[in-house]
Amino acid sequence: MNIRGKVIPGSGRARTLGFPTLNIPQDDGSVTGIFAATVLITGRTYHAAVFADRERKILEAYLLDFDDEIEAEEITINLVKKIRDAQKFTDDTELQRAIAADVRAVREHFKP
C-alpha cells in the first residue's frame, strides 16, 4: 500500500526517544500498526519502520540509517509488511524498548 503526503511536524516525542520520524497524514485512518516500509524521498528509497496511528490519522516513519533534516517535502510511504499491532505503553522506557525491537525486526526483514 502506497501513501503519499506532505511531511508535517510531529510532537517531537519520537525524537526524544532516539527515533526521529517523518510524519504524513493518513486521510482515513484505516491503517494501524507497525510496518516494515520503504520511503521515497526525492527519487531515493529508504528502509523504514512505520507507525500507523489510527487515532491521530498519521504515519510516522523512522528511516533506517538516515540523518538529514527534511521539512515541508512530499514523500511516499510503501507499507511492505506488518510487524505487529499497535499497543499502548505505560512509560517511555517501555516504548523505547518496543521501538528498538521494531527497528531490529524491520532490519531483519530487509536483510539481503
PDB file of C-alpha atoms in Angstrom:
ATOM      1  CA  MET A   1       0.000   0.000   0.000  1.00  0.00           C
ATOM      2  CA  ASN A   2       1.438   3.375  -1.068  1.00  0.00           C
ATOM      3  CA  ILE A   3       0.567   6.549   0.791  1.00  0.00           C
ATOM      4  CA  ARG A   4       1.831   9.913  -0.434  1.00  0.00           C
ATOM      5  CA  GLY A   5       1.738  13.087   1.611  1.00  0.00           C
ATOM      6  CA  LYS A   6       3.403  16.283   2.681  1.00  0.00           C
ATOM      7  CA  VAL A   7       5.683  15.979   5.711  1.00  0.00           C
ATOM      8  CA  ILE A   8       4.035  17.587   8.732  1.00  0.00           C
ATOM      9  CA  PRO A   9       5.503  18.445  12.136  1.00  0.00           C
ATOM     10  CA  GLY A  10       5.041  15.992  14.968  1.00  0.00           C
ATOM     11  CA  SER A  11       5.187  16.394  18.727  1.00  0.00           C
ATOM     12  CA  GLY A  12       8.907  15.518  18.873  1.00  0.00           C
ATOM     13  CA  ARG A  13       8.341  12.607  21.269  1.00  0.00           C
ATOM     14  CA  ALA A  14       9.935  10.002  18.976  1.00  0.00           C
ATOM     15  CA  ARG A  15      12.985  12.252  18.563  1.00  0.00           C
ATOM     16  CA  THR A  16      13.448  12.474  22.343  1.00  0.00           C
ATOM     17  CA  LEU A  17      13.367   8.662  22.445  1.00  0.00           C
ATOM     18  CA  GLY A  18      16.156   8.487  19.834  1.00  0.00           C
ATOM     19  CA  PHE A  19      13.950   7.675  16.839  1.00  0.00           C
ATOM     20  CA  PRO A  20      13.184  10.859  14.870  1.00  0.00           C
ATOM     21  CA  THR A  21      10.358  10.419  12.379  1.00  0.00           C
ATOM     22  CA  LEU A  22       8.932  11.933   9.238  1.00  0.00           C
ATOM     23  CA  ASN A  23       5.181  12.276   9.615  1.00  0.00           C
ATOM     24  CA  ILE A  24       2.484  12.400   6.958  1.00  0.00           C
ATOM     25  CA  PRO A  25      -1.288  12.483   7.336  1.00  0.00           C
ATOM     26  CA  GLN A  26      -3.335   9.352   6.793  1.00  0.00           C
ATOM     27  CA  ASP A  27      -6.619  10.571   5.306  1.00  0.00           C
ATOM     28  CA  ASP A  28      -9.000   7.951   6.623  1.00  0.00           C
ATOM     29  CA  GLY A  29      -7.079   6.343   9.492  1.00  0.00           C
ATOM     30  CA  SER A  30      -7.812   2.900   8.083  1.00  0.00           C
ATOM     31  CA  VAL A  31      -4.284   1.553   8.618  1.00  0.00           C
ATOM     32  CA  THR A  32      -2.929   0.767  12.067  1.00  0.00           C
ATOM     33  CA  GLY A  33       0.138  -0.974  13.491  1.00  0.00           C
ATOM     34  CA  ILE A  34       3.875  -1.148  12.975  1.00  0.00           C
ATOM     35  CA  PHE A  35       5.220  -1.861   9.474  1.00  0.00           C
ATOM     36  CA  ALA A  36       8.406  -2.522   7.558  1.00  0.00           C
ATOM     37  CA  ALA A  37       8.240   0.038   4.760  1.00  0.00           C
ATOM     38  CA  THR A  38      10.115   1.845   2.056  1.00  0.00           C
ATOM     39  CA  VAL A  39      10.021   5.626   1.843  1.00  0.00           C
ATOM     40  CA  LEU A  40      10.603   7.509  -1.406  1.00  0.00           C
ATOM     41  CA  ILE A  41      12.171  10.945  -0.925  1.00  0.00           C
ATOM     42  CA  THR A  42      13.197  12.987  -3.974  1.00  0.00           C
ATOM     43  CA  GLY A  43      13.936   9.923  -6.088  1.00  0.00           C
ATOM     44  CA  ARG A  44      15.749   7.913  -3.389  1.00  0.00           C
ATOM     45  CA  THR A  45      14.301   4.963  -1.498  1.00  0.00           C
ATOM     46  CA  TYR A  46      14.993   4.285   2.185  1.00  0.00           C
ATOM     47  CA  HIS A  47      14.004   1.447   4.505  1.00  0.00           C
ATOM     48  CA  ALA A  48      11.860   2.488   7.448  1.00  0.00           C
ATOM     49  CA  ALA A  49       9.922   1.379  10.495  1.00  0.00           C
ATOM     50  CA  VAL A  50       6.487   2.991  10.276  1.00  0.00           C
ATOM     51  CA  PHE A  51       3.869   3.500  12.981  1.00  0.00           C
ATOM     52  CA  ALA A  52       0.381   3.913  11.544  1.00  0.00           C
ATOM     53  CA  ASP A  53      -1.708   5.672  14.194  1.00  0.00           C
ATOM     54  CA  ARG A  54      -5.428   5.257  13.539  1.00  0.00           C
ATOM     55  CA  GLU A  55      -6.461   7.677  16.303  1.00  0.00           C
ATOM     56  CA  ARG A  56      -4.326  10.613  15.138  1.00  0.00           C
ATOM     57  CA  LYS A  57      -4.640   9.610  11.439  1.00  0.00           C
ATOM     58  CA  ILE A  58      -0.895   9.881  10.904  1.00  0.00           C
ATOM     59  CA  LEU A  59       2.001   7.759   9.632  1.00  0.00           C
ATOM     60  CA  GLU A  60       5.314   8.158  11.484  1.00  0.00           C
ATOM     61  CA  ALA A  61       8.333   6.871   9.529  1.00  0.00           C
ATOM     62  CA  TYR A  62      11.682   6.264  11.214  1.00  0.00           C
ATOM     63  CA  LEU A  63      14.210   6.000   8.378  1.00  0.00           C
ATOM     64  CA  LEU A  64      16.990   3.486   8.962  1.00  0.00           C
ATOM     65  CA  ASP A  65      20.492   4.945   8.624  1.00  0.00           C
ATOM     66  CA  PHE A  66      19.257   8.439   7.695  1.00  0.00           C
ATOM     67  CA  ASP A  67      20.465  11.617   9.417  1.00  0.00           C
ATOM     68  CA  ASP A  68      19.380  14.509   7.173  1.00  0.00           C
ATOM     69  CA  GLU A  69      16.680  17.017   8.075  1.00  0.00           C
ATOM     70  CA  ILE A  70      13.599  17.176   5.856  1.00  0.00           C
ATOM     71  CA  GLU A  71      10.868  19.777   6.105  1.00  0.00           C
ATOM     72  CA  ALA A  72       7.769  20.527   4.011  1.00  0.00           C
ATOM     73  CA  GLU A  73       8.569  17.898   1.430  1.00  0.00           C
ATOM     74  CA  GLU A  74       6.282  15.270  -0.050  1.00  0.00           C
ATOM     75  CA  ILE A  75       7.215  11.648   0.485  1.00  0.00           C
ATOM     76  CA  THR A  76       5.699   8.294  -0.454  1.00  0.00           C
ATOM     77  CA  ILE A  77       5.489   5.527   2.126  1.00  0.00           C
ATOM     78  CA  ASN A  78       5.059   1.969   0.845  1.00  0.00           C
ATOM     79  CA  LEU A  79       3.907  -0.328   3.644  1.00  0.00           C
ATOM     80  CA  VAL A  80       5.596  -3.651   2.870  1.00  0.00           C
ATOM     81  CA  LYS A  81       4.947  -5.958   5.847  1.00  0.00           C
ATOM     82  CA  LYS A  82       3.077  -5.611   9.127  1.00  0.00           C
ATOM     83  CA  ILE A  83       5.399  -6.252  12.070  1.00  0.00           C
ATOM     84  CA  ARG A  84       2.821  -6.067  14.869  1.00  0.00           C
ATOM     85  CA  ASP A  85      -0.369  -4.416  16.034  1.00  0.00           C
ATOM     86  CA  ALA A  86      -0.271  -1.046  17.771  1.00  0.00           C
ATOM     87  CA  GLN A  87      -0.279  -1.087  21.550  1.00  0.00           C
ATOM     88  CA  LYS A  88      -0.247   1.367  24.453  1.00  0.00           C
ATOM     89  CA  PHE A  89       2.786   1.695  26.734  1.00  0.00           C
ATOM     90  CA  THR A  90       2.876   2.770  30.362  1.00  0.00           C
ATOM     91  CA  ASP A  91       6.157   4.710  30.149  1.00  0.00           C
ATOM     92  CA  ASP A  92       8.772   5.997  27.725  1.00  0.00           C
ATOM     93  CA  THR A  93      11.335   3.322  28.621  1.00  0.00           C
ATOM     94  CA  GLU A  94       8.922   0.568  27.664  1.00  0.00           C
ATOM     95  CA  LEU A  95       8.038   2.406  24.434  1.00  0.00           C
ATOM     96  CA  GLN A  96      11.722   2.946  23.589  1.00  0.00           C
ATOM     97  CA  ARG A  97      12.422  -0.790  24.013  1.00  0.00           C
ATOM     98  CA  ALA A  98       9.479  -1.664  21.759  1.00  0.00           C
ATOM     99  CA  ILE A  99      10.599   0.767  19.048  1.00  0.00           C
ATOM    100  CA  ALA A 100      14.140  -0.645  19.169  1.00  0.00           C
ATOM    101  CA  ALA A 101      12.719  -4.173  18.765  1.00  0.00           C
ATOM    102  CA  ASP A 102      10.563  -2.987  15.851  1.00  0.00           C
ATOM    103  CA  VAL A 103      13.601  -1.433  14.155  1.00  0.00           C
ATOM    104  CA  ARG A 104      15.516  -4.712  14.572  1.00  0.00           C
ATOM    105  CA  ALA A 105      12.582  -6.600  13.002  1.00  0.00           C
ATOM    106  CA  VAL A 106      12.496  -4.159  10.072  1.00  0.00           C
ATOM    107  CA  ARG A 107      16.269  -4.505   9.542  1.00  0.00           C
ATOM    108  CA  GLU A 108      15.852  -8.285   9.572  1.00  0.00           C
ATOM    109  CA  HIS A 109      13.039  -8.049   7.023  1.00  0.00           C
ATOM    110  CA  PHE A 110      15.187  -6.033   4.601  1.00  0.00           C
ATOM    111  CA  LYS A 111      18.358  -8.075   5.200  1.00  0.00           C
ATOM    112  CA  PRO A 112      19.685  -9.395   1.865  1.00  0.00           C
TER     113      PRO A 112
END
